Tab-separated table of C-alpha atoms and ligand atoms in Angstrom:
chain	number	residue	atom	x	y	z
A	629	MET	CA	-37.249	10.773	-10.096
A	630	PHE	CA	-40.105	11.078	-7.840
A	631	ASN	CA	-43.162	9.813	-9.554
A	632	LYS	CA	-46.914	10.703	-8.466
A	633	GLU	CA	-47.113	7.663	-5.965
A	634	LEU	CA	-43.825	8.370	-4.135
A	635	VAL	CA	-45.152	11.971	-3.995
A	636	LYS	CA	-48.356	10.721	-2.635
A	637	LEU	CA	-45.909	8.556	0.155
A	638	PHE	CA	-44.283	11.825	0.867
A	639	SER	CA	-47.181	14.047	1.347
A	640	GLN	CA	-48.068	11.348	4.661
A	641	ILE	CA	-44.715	11.644	6.217
A	642	GLU	CA	-43.545	14.303	8.611
A	643	THR	CA	-40.793	16.462	7.235
A	644	PRO	CA	-38.755	17.847	6.349
A	645	PHE	CA	-36.749	14.321	6.184
A	646	TYR	CA	-33.854	12.857	3.724
A	647	TYR	CA	-34.850	10.675	1.445
A	648	TYR	CA	-32.392	8.213	-0.506
A	649	ASP	CA	-32.449	6.353	-3.856
A	650	MET	CA	-31.227	2.739	-3.308
A	651	GLY	CA	-31.766	1.781	-6.416
A	652	LEU	CA	-30.253	4.291	-8.018
A	653	PHE	CA	-27.639	4.095	-5.092
A	654	GLU	CA	-26.606	0.320	-6.345
A	655	LYS	CA	-26.265	1.466	-9.919
A	656	SER	CA	-23.943	3.511	-8.980
A	657	LEU	CA	-21.614	1.765	-6.634
A	658	ASN	CA	-22.576	-0.995	-9.909
A	659	ASN	CA	-20.822	1.345	-11.279
A	660	LEU	CA	-17.423	2.674	-9.713
A	661	LYS	CA	-16.722	-1.107	-8.865
A	662	SER	CA	-16.696	-2.210	-12.872
A	663	THR	CA	-14.279	0.562	-13.967
A	664	ALA	CA	-12.538	0.399	-10.805
A	665	VAL	CA	-11.558	-3.135	-11.296
A	666	LYS	CA	-11.217	-1.850	-14.908
A	667	TYR	CA	-8.693	-0.335	-14.333
A	668	ASN	CA	-7.555	-2.554	-10.408
A	669	TYR	CA	-8.005	0.882	-9.259
A	670	LYS	CA	-8.892	1.420	-5.060
A	671	VAL	CA	-11.364	3.098	-4.130
A	672	HIS	CA	-11.761	3.917	-0.576
A	673	TYR	CA	-14.779	5.686	0.672
A	674	ALA	CA	-15.100	8.968	2.866
A	675	LEU	CA	-17.205	8.523	5.111
A	676	LYS	CA	-16.958	12.322	5.983
A	677	ALA	CA	-19.999	12.323	3.030
A	678	ASN	CA	-22.268	10.729	4.416
A	679	ALA	CA	-21.791	7.894	7.727
A	680	ASN	CA	-25.521	6.989	7.799
A	681	ASP	CA	-25.515	2.992	8.828
A	682	LYS	CA	-27.395	1.802	5.828
A	683	ILE	CA	-25.928	3.323	3.406
A	684	LEU	CA	-21.646	3.063	5.218
A	685	GLU	CA	-23.857	-1.044	5.149
A	686	THR	CA	-23.913	-0.833	0.880
A	687	ILE	CA	-21.079	0.189	0.580
A	688	ASN	CA	-18.797	-1.653	2.254
A	689	ASN	CA	-20.975	-4.783	0.525
A	690	PHE	CA	-19.570	-3.740	-2.196
A	691	GLY	CA	-15.939	-4.451	-1.476
A	692	PHE	CA	-14.329	-1.275	-0.996
A	693	GLY	CA	-12.608	0.453	1.690
A	694	ALA	CA	-12.635	3.217	3.988
A	695	ASP	CA	-11.257	6.666	4.305
A	696	CYS	CA	-11.944	8.079	8.308
A	697	VAL	CA	-10.995	11.867	9.049
A	698	SER	CA	-11.128	11.158	12.846
A	699	GLY	CA	-11.310	8.225	15.465
A	700	ASN	CA	-14.980	7.922	16.433
A	701	GLU	CA	-14.794	7.170	11.890
A	702	ILE	CA	-12.240	4.955	12.126
A	703	GLU	CA	-14.291	2.897	15.038
A	704	LYS	CA	-17.565	4.022	13.074
A	705	ALA	CA	-16.005	2.037	9.952
A	706	ILE	CA	-14.982	-0.740	11.670
A	707	LYS	CA	-18.665	-1.726	13.787
A	708	ILE	CA	-19.429	-2.067	9.849
A	709	GLY	CA	-17.707	-4.302	8.804
A	710	PHE	CA	-14.683	-2.872	6.918
A	711	PRO	CA	-11.435	-4.236	6.900
A	712	SER	CA	-8.596	-2.761	9.025
A	713	ASP	CA	-6.640	-3.406	6.051
A	714	LYS	CA	-9.050	-1.147	3.922
A	715	ILE	CA	-9.218	1.621	6.620
A	716	VAL	CA	-6.447	5.334	5.867
A	717	PHE	CA	-6.825	7.262	8.439
A	718	ALA	CA	-6.586	11.309	7.275
A	719	GLY	CA	-6.712	14.868	8.757
A	720	VAL	CA	-4.270	17.522	9.614
A	721	GLY	CA	-4.947	18.019	13.123
A	722	LYS	CA	-4.741	13.963	14.227
A	723	THR	CA	-5.304	13.861	18.563
A	724	ASP	CA	-2.916	11.355	20.208
A	725	LYS	CA	-5.576	9.341	21.690
A	726	GLU	CA	-7.119	9.015	18.273
A	727	ILE	CA	-3.546	7.630	16.638
A	728	GLU	CA	-3.053	4.858	18.755
A	729	PHE	CA	-6.534	3.994	18.399
A	730	ALA	CA	-6.142	4.203	14.846
A	731	ILE	CA	-2.356	2.198	15.337
A	732	ASN	CA	-4.603	-0.378	17.493
A	733	SER	CA	-6.999	-0.749	15.497
A	734	SER	CA	-3.932	-1.716	12.609
A	735	ILE	CA	-5.489	0.299	9.887
A	736	PHE	CA	-4.383	0.237	6.216
A	737	GLY	CA	-2.191	3.441	6.518
A	738	PHE	CA	-2.114	7.287	8.069
A	739	ASN	CA	-2.008	9.970	5.769
A	740	SER	CA	0.194	12.164	7.195
A	741	GLU	CA	0.298	15.775	6.587
A	742	SER	CA	3.732	16.725	8.740
A	743	ILE	CA	6.725	16.109	9.921
A	744	GLU	CA	4.923	17.802	13.290
A	745	GLU	CA	3.218	15.060	13.512
A	746	ILE	CA	4.145	12.329	11.916
A	747	GLU	CA	7.171	12.405	15.072
A	748	ILE	CA	4.367	12.064	17.549
A	749	ILE	CA	2.859	9.163	15.530
A	750	ASN	CA	6.502	7.324	16.072
A	751	GLU	CA	6.494	8.484	19.921
A	752	ILE	CA	2.984	6.489	20.276
A	753	ALA	CA	4.255	2.814	17.526
A	754	ILE	CA	7.896	2.913	19.583
A	755	LYS	CA	5.237	2.353	22.845
A	756	LYS	CA	3.476	0.303	21.562
A	757	GLN	CA	6.017	-1.216	19.386
A	758	LYS	CA	4.446	-1.742	16.208
A	759	THR	CA	5.224	0.101	12.904
A	760	VAL	CA	3.054	1.887	11.326
A	761	PRO	CA	2.434	2.380	7.589
A	762	VAL	CA	2.696	6.676	6.790
A	763	PHE	CA	1.603	7.801	3.329
A	764	LEU	CA	2.840	11.592	2.922
A	765	ARG	CA	0.315	13.440	2.357
A	766	LEU	CA	1.920	16.212	-0.095
A	767	ASN	CA	0.379	20.081	-1.309
A	768	PRO	CA	1.288	19.495	-5.423
A	769	ASP	CA	-0.050	23.656	-5.256
A	770	ILE	CA	-2.420	22.683	-7.837
A	771	ASP	CA	-5.788	24.612	-8.448
A	772	ALA	CA	-8.164	22.452	-7.897
A	773	VAL	CA	-10.931	25.681	-9.649
A	774	THR	CA	-13.261	25.431	-6.773
A	775	HIS	CA	-14.788	26.986	-4.320
A	776	ASN	CA	-12.284	28.729	-2.008
A	777	TYR	CA	-13.475	26.696	1.519
A	778	LEU	CA	-12.789	23.465	-1.150
A	779	THR	CA	-9.951	23.969	-1.849
A	780	THR	CA	-7.634	21.837	-0.413
A	781	GLY	CA	-4.063	21.723	-2.840
A	782	LEU	CA	-2.544	24.786	-2.887
A	783	ASN	CA	0.154	26.421	-0.465
A	784	GLU	CA	-1.533	28.696	1.093
A	785	ASN	CA	-4.378	26.010	2.814
A	786	LYS	CA	-3.058	24.386	5.565
A	787	PHE	CA	-3.401	20.256	3.858
A	788	GLY	CA	-0.393	18.478	3.021
A	789	ILE	CA	3.267	18.808	2.754
A	790	PRO	CA	4.736	21.571	0.813
A	791	LEU	CA	6.875	19.979	-2.074
A	792	SER	CA	9.956	21.891	-1.454
A	793	PHE	CA	9.766	20.524	2.367
A	794	LEU	CA	9.749	17.358	1.139
A	795	ASP	CA	13.107	15.938	0.808
A	796	ASP	CA	13.864	16.953	4.507
A	797	VAL	CA	11.063	15.349	5.102
A	798	LEU	CA	12.473	11.882	4.219
A	799	ASP	CA	15.728	12.723	5.717
A	800	LYS	CA	13.752	13.279	9.098
A	801	VAL	CA	10.820	9.942	8.753
A	802	GLN	CA	14.242	7.403	7.491
A	803	LYS	CA	15.312	9.198	11.628
A	804	LEU	CA	12.391	7.610	13.033
A	805	SER	CA	12.362	4.473	14.132
A	806	ASN	CA	8.935	2.603	14.062
A	807	ILE	CA	7.253	4.809	10.987
A	808	LYS	CA	7.129	2.532	7.271
A	809	ILE	CA	6.406	5.403	4.237
A	810	ILE	CA	4.695	3.464	2.379
A	811	GLY	CA	2.637	6.302	-0.734
A	812	LEU	CA	1.891	9.673	-1.604
A	813	HIS	CA	-0.840	10.513	-0.778
A	814	PHE	CA	-2.289	13.328	-2.629
A	815	HIS	CA	-5.737	15.402	-2.214
A	816	ILE	CA	-6.375	18.955	-4.011
A	817	GLY	CA	-10.004	19.567	-3.474
A	818	SER	CA	-13.606	18.816	-3.602
A	819	GLN	CA	-16.360	19.367	-6.151
A	820	ILE	CA	-13.816	19.416	-8.845
A	821	THR	CA	-15.704	19.315	-12.305
A	822	SER	CA	-13.481	19.563	-14.940
A	823	PHE	CA	-10.431	17.234	-15.146
A	824	GLU	CA	-7.795	19.817	-16.573
A	825	PRO	CA	-7.012	19.731	-12.328
A	826	TYR	CA	-6.365	16.232	-12.461
A	827	ILE	CA	-4.334	16.307	-15.341
A	828	ASN	CA	-2.019	18.835	-14.057
A	829	LEU	CA	-2.010	16.693	-11.005
A	830	CYS	CA	-0.881	13.605	-12.738
A	831	LYS	CA	1.540	15.099	-14.296
A	832	LYS	CA	3.194	16.522	-11.024
A	833	VAL	CA	3.352	12.927	-9.469
A	834	ASN	CA	4.903	11.829	-12.070
A	835	ILE	CA	7.515	14.652	-12.016
A	836	ILE	CA	7.299	13.413	-7.527
A	837	GLN	CA	7.402	9.602	-8.436
A	838	GLU	CA	10.818	10.524	-10.895
A	839	ASN	CA	12.519	12.518	-8.603
A	840	LEU	CA	11.991	10.519	-5.285
A	841	TYR	CA	14.160	7.796	-7.402
A	842	ASN	CA	16.541	9.785	-8.760
A	843	LYS	CA	17.624	11.754	-5.993
A	844	HIS	CA	16.620	8.661	-3.035
A	845	GLY	CA	16.432	5.859	-5.420
A	846	ILE	CA	12.634	5.578	-3.300
A	847	LYS	CA	9.769	3.312	-4.874
A	848	LEU	CA	6.416	3.848	-2.780
A	849	LYS	CA	4.400	1.236	-4.037
A	850	TYR	CA	0.674	3.017	-3.589
A	851	ILE	CA	-0.013	6.592	-5.305
A	852	ASN	CA	-3.045	7.926	-3.462
A	853	LEU	CA	-4.948	10.498	-5.353
A	854	GLY	CA	-7.187	11.364	-3.284
A	855	GLY	CA	-10.923	12.438	-3.982
A	856	GLY	CA	-13.033	15.688	-5.211
A	857	LEU	CA	-14.851	14.803	-8.229
A	858	GLY	CA	-17.788	16.560	-8.602
A	859	ILE	CA	-21.024	16.665	-9.192
A	860	ASN	CA	-24.090	18.125	-11.283
A	861	TYR	CA	-25.688	20.325	-9.046
A	862	THR	CA	-28.260	22.351	-11.393
A	863	ASN	CA	-29.127	19.816	-13.869
A	864	PRO	CA	-28.328	16.252	-11.436
A	865	GLU	CA	-31.000	14.087	-14.254
A	866	SER	CA	-28.785	14.604	-16.654
A	867	GLU	CA	-25.627	12.613	-14.531
A	868	LEU	CA	-26.950	10.466	-11.584
A	869	ILE	CA	-24.315	8.680	-12.050
A	870	SER	CA	-21.234	10.255	-12.021
A	871	ASP	CA	-18.650	9.792	-15.450
A	872	PHE	CA	-16.474	7.428	-13.115
A	873	GLU	CA	-15.494	5.361	-16.757
A	874	LYS	CA	-13.762	9.186	-17.842
A	875	PHE	CA	-12.497	9.950	-14.377
A	876	PHE	CA	-10.504	6.950	-15.121
A	877	SER	CA	-9.409	6.615	-17.991
A	878	ILE	CA	-8.453	10.482	-17.939
A	879	ILE	CA	-6.098	9.337	-14.652
A	880	ASN	CA	-4.576	6.125	-16.664
A	881	GLU	CA	-3.853	8.208	-19.658
A	882	ASN	CA	-2.113	10.775	-17.498
A	883	LEU	CA	-0.608	9.460	-14.920
A	884	HIS	CA	2.827	7.038	-14.550
A	885	THR	CA	2.454	3.529	-12.354
A	886	ARG	CA	4.980	0.678	-12.428
A	887	PRO	CA	3.519	-2.478	-13.186
A	888	GLU	CA	3.900	-2.989	-8.662
A	889	GLN	CA	2.118	-0.348	-7.885
A	890	GLU	CA	-1.185	0.158	-6.611
A	891	ILE	CA	-3.096	3.398	-7.329
A	892	HIS	CA	-6.256	4.667	-4.356
A	893	PHE	CA	-8.778	6.951	-4.793
A	894	GLU	CA	-11.377	8.682	-1.807
A	895	LEU	CA	-14.574	9.469	-3.434
A	896	GLY	CA	-17.552	10.726	-0.844
A	897	ARG	CA	-19.209	13.228	-2.960
A	898	SER	CA	-19.929	11.762	-6.630
A	899	VAL	CA	-20.468	7.526	-4.372
A	900	ILE	CA	-23.370	9.511	-2.736
A	901	GLY	CA	-24.194	12.963	-3.378
A	902	GLN	CA	-27.177	12.103	-6.165
A	903	THR	CA	-28.975	8.886	-4.390
A	904	GLY	CA	-30.202	11.795	-1.957
A	905	SER	CA	-32.455	14.501	-2.168
A	906	LEU	CA	-34.257	17.205	1.208
A	907	ILE	CA	-37.381	17.314	1.123
A	908	SER	CA	-39.740	19.909	3.181
A	909	ARG	CA	-43.362	20.816	3.042
A	910	VAL	CA	-43.860	25.093	2.298
A	911	LEU	CA	-45.115	26.196	5.246
A	912	TYR	CA	-45.907	29.787	3.710
A	913	VAL	CA	-45.321	32.134	1.054
A	914	LYS	CA	-45.089	34.988	2.207
A	915	LYS	CA	-45.576	39.043	0.384
A	916	SER	CA	-42.880	41.140	0.831
A	917	VAL	CA	-42.054	44.077	-0.812
A	918	ASN	CA	-40.393	42.925	-4.115
A	919	LYS	CA	-40.923	39.383	-4.165
A	920	GLN	CA	-41.786	36.677	-2.377
A	921	PHE	CA	-40.634	33.969	-0.200
A	922	ALA	CA	-41.491	29.972	-0.066
A	923	ILE	CA	-40.403	29.810	3.609
A	924	LEU	CA	-40.105	25.942	4.213
A	925	ASP	CA	-39.750	23.836	7.231
A	926	ALA	CA	-36.372	22.930	6.548
A	927	GLY	CA	-33.379	25.265	7.258
A	928	MET	CA	-29.976	25.523	6.897
A	929	THR	CA	-29.759	22.993	9.885
A	930	ASP	CA	-30.836	20.803	7.999
A	931	LEU	CA	-28.337	21.397	4.324
A	932	ILE	CA	-26.228	24.040	5.500
A	933	ARG	CA	-25.046	23.744	1.900
A	934	PRO	CA	-26.215	27.123	0.351
A	935	ALA	CA	-26.033	28.759	3.761
A	936	LEU	CA	-21.810	28.038	4.207
A	937	TYR	CA	-20.912	27.884	0.680
A	938	GLY	CA	-23.165	29.626	-1.082
A	939	ALA	CA	-23.984	26.335	-2.669
A	940	HIS	CA	-26.527	25.679	-5.182
A	941	HIS	CA	-29.379	21.934	-4.789
A	942	LYS	CA	-31.706	22.202	-7.160
A	943	ILE	CA	-35.149	23.107	-6.028
A	944	GLU	CA	-38.194	20.756	-7.005
A	945	ASN	CA	-41.794	21.566	-6.300
A	946	LEU	CA	-43.259	18.295	-6.297
A	947	SER	CA	-46.610	19.202	-5.777
A	948	LYS	CA	-46.775	20.669	-8.719
A	949	GLN	CA	-45.059	18.987	-11.352
A	950	GLU	CA	-47.977	18.926	-13.748
A	951	ASN	CA	-48.178	22.630	-13.639
A	952	LEU	CA	-44.427	23.100	-15.251
A	953	THR	CA	-45.641	26.572	-17.893
A	954	ASP	CA	-47.014	29.373	-15.471
A	955	LEU	CA	-43.978	29.351	-13.011
A	956	ILE	CA	-43.102	32.399	-10.141
A	957	LYS	CA	-40.316	33.810	-9.206
A	958	TYR	CA	-40.163	33.020	-5.773
A	959	ASP	CA	-37.089	33.237	-2.593
A	960	ILE	CA	-36.404	29.583	-1.091
A	961	VAL	CA	-36.056	29.946	3.245
A	962	GLY	CA	-36.132	27.884	5.791
A	963	PRO	CA	-37.514	29.220	8.918
A	964	VAL	CA	-34.202	29.556	10.816
A	965	CYS	CA	-32.800	33.027	12.707
A	966	GLU	CA	-30.260	34.139	10.643
A	967	SER	CA	-30.486	35.955	7.418
A	968	SER	CA	-28.780	32.954	4.941
A	969	ASP	CA	-30.564	30.823	5.890
A	970	SER	CA	-32.179	31.327	2.304
A	971	PHE	CA	-31.622	27.642	0.131
A	972	ASP	CA	-31.914	29.681	-3.446
A	973	ILE	CA	-33.028	33.517	-4.686
A	974	ASP	CA	-35.343	34.513	-7.552
A	975	ILE	CA	-35.866	30.417	-8.283
A	976	GLU	CA	-38.772	30.339	-10.539
A	977	LEU	CA	-41.453	27.430	-10.027
A	978	PRO	CA	-45.066	26.467	-11.178
A	979	LYS	CA	-47.758	28.419	-8.570
A	980	THR	CA	-46.313	26.776	-4.988
A	981	GLU	CA	-49.154	26.886	-1.606
A	982	ARG	CA	-49.129	26.229	1.739
A	983	GLY	CA	-48.538	22.237	1.572
A	984	ASP	CA	-46.602	21.649	-1.442
A	985	ILE	CA	-43.235	19.682	-1.084
A	986	ILE	CA	-40.272	20.304	-1.865
A	987	ALA	CA	-37.098	18.793	-3.038
A	988	LEU	CA	-34.382	20.214	-3.113
A	989	ARG	CA	-31.612	16.968	-4.771
A	990	SER	CA	-28.165	16.109	-4.939
A	991	ALA	CA	-27.868	16.412	-0.841
A	992	GLY	CA	-26.798	12.900	-0.677
A	993	ALA	CA	-23.544	13.869	0.217
A	994	TYR	CA	-22.032	16.533	2.994
A	995	GLY	CA	-26.291	17.166	3.770
A	996	GLU	CA	-27.412	14.609	6.481
A	997	ILE	CA	-24.006	14.467	8.489
A	998	MET	CA	-23.330	18.068	8.572
A	999	VAL	CA	-26.503	19.065	9.941
A	1000	SER	CA	-26.945	21.018	13.285
A	1001	GLN	CA	-29.278	21.516	15.658
A	1002	TYR	CA	-29.224	25.628	16.363
A	1003	ASN	CA	-32.570	27.155	17.108
A	1004	LEU	CA	-32.830	23.693	18.909
A	1005	ARG	CA	-34.602	22.717	15.987
A	1006	ASN	CA	-35.567	18.499	15.251
A	1007	LYS	CA	-32.548	16.335	13.723
A	1008	PRO	CA	-34.870	15.980	10.158
A	1009	LYS	CA	-35.586	11.961	9.963
A	1010	THR	CA	-33.677	9.070	7.108
A	1011	ILE	CA	-36.249	7.986	4.397
A	1012	TYR	CA	-34.716	5.058	2.832
A	1013	SER	CA	-37.045	4.326	-1.289
A	1014	ASP	CA	-36.585	0.417	0.293
A	1015	THR	CA	-37.935	0.924	3.495
A	1016	ILE	CA	-40.347	3.277	2.788
A	1017	LEU	CA	-43.701	1.916	3.462
A	1018	GLN	CA	-42.234	-0.392	6.810
A	1019	HIS	CA	-41.423	3.171	7.216
A	1020	LEU	CA	-44.704	4.815	7.432
A	1021	LYS	CA	-47.002	0.821	8.607
A	1022	SER	CA	-45.123	1.595	11.413
A	1023	GLU	CA	-45.476	5.451	11.904
A	1024	SER	CA	-49.394	4.808	11.505
A	1025	ASN	CA	-48.969	2.036	14.054
A	1026	ASN	CA	-47.540	4.735	16.686
B	467	LIG	N1	-10.744	12.644	0.821
B	467	LIG	C1	-9.900	13.993	2.227
B	467	LIG	C2	-8.812	14.074	2.021
B	467	LIG	C3	-10.723	14.774	1.762
B	467	LIG	O1	-10.120	16.318	2.479
B	467	LIG	C4	-12.514	14.700	1.336
B	467	LIG	C5	-12.977	16.330	1.332
B	467	LIG	C6	-12.368	13.525	0.898
B	467	LIG	C7	-11.106	12.830	0.052
B	467	LIG	C8	-13.519	13.462	-0.021
B	467	LIG	O2	-14.219	14.651	-1.215
B	467	LIG	P1	-14.657	14.461	-2.558
B	467	LIG	O3	-14.594	13.359	-2.849
B	467	LIG	O4	-16.363	13.990	-1.418
B	467	LIG	O5	-15.062	15.959	-2.804
B	467	LIG	N2	-18.389	19.912	3.326
B	467	LIG	C9	-18.042	20.505	2.012
B	467	LIG	C10	-17.188	18.456	1.617
B	467	LIG	C11	-15.559	19.028	2.180
B	467	LIG	C12	-15.006	18.119	1.348
B	467	LIG	C13	-14.014	17.437	2.272
B	467	LIG	N3	-12.641	16.907	2.001
B	467	LIG	C14	-19.230	20.697	0.916
B	467	LIG	O6	-20.088	20.200	1.644
B	467	LIG	O7	-19.465	21.027	-0.607
């Protein structure tokens, strides 16, 4: 991914920065688009994964919709140009102000997670004399077999309406004058690396749909299966573009749909994850009792996933790409005053020195968007492959 010339350019730029390979990104979007068209599936990109303007503009140019979880994300999506009728609004705790804003914006639908929230949406809708389209987000109690913090479809999670409440919720919703239930919504978790949980989800959705029809005579137009498709963090090169064909074909095989039904998805990580890397420099190689620390100028404020979820991002010493035989073990850490500010332990790299350029791979999703300024650190810069030369020119002019 990083040839010599590119690393030379990196070495002229102040680190740390996020680098996005726009060529790879477009290829990935092309693949997603053609596969979605093949199955007639609709994709809403989950803004929470990465909401950089340029990334969003590119996604919008491909005609995808937007999945938002805050009023600000809706505002951003509209500003970028996503059509309102392709925007869905999810989240377990929407404020009145956000609900009002979303109603005013005439979005495609609310993914609602409780009757308590739907009642408030109805009150606000009555005041505005509008009817609001709502998807019921159900909690199917399915194990997504992922990190504890990234599972959302189990009964113990705060998300979704428990299946056992569904009949009661439907009774109550029918009495609400300004709510129109248009579909069902599910999202069982993130970084899901096997298809088994999705097969289980489809089977559950089939049963729910059957019951809805048999018991209530309800036929819903939309089924939204959420996001969650995982990416390969260990060996990104082996799967730079997610296997959307396999994913959609499995859904297609297992989900029973009616001809008039539309199937929607909300993908985030699989769309942008492999496109981005956090590029950093080694400040010091510090010897300790039994180990050596490579201390980077990037820390947990720049990429929090390892500290927060124990996540592994492949780490590469880009300055020493030719010397991959004599490997030494390092703990790769950041400069922040927290012991959890560690990117990985005991990883093998070529002999590493002060000034070496280090890449933390697969950081396009939930990387830059989760940056903080703890310790009053600066935010990392953003560099795109197609404008890196312009960036260097403008830096040298300043
Ligand atoms: N839809 C809903 C309702 C969601 O909650 C999420 C992610 C998505 C879609 C997109 O899921 P994706 O396709 O990106 O897996 N910060 C964590 C990830 C949190 C995901 C939260 N919800 C991380 O760094 O791994």
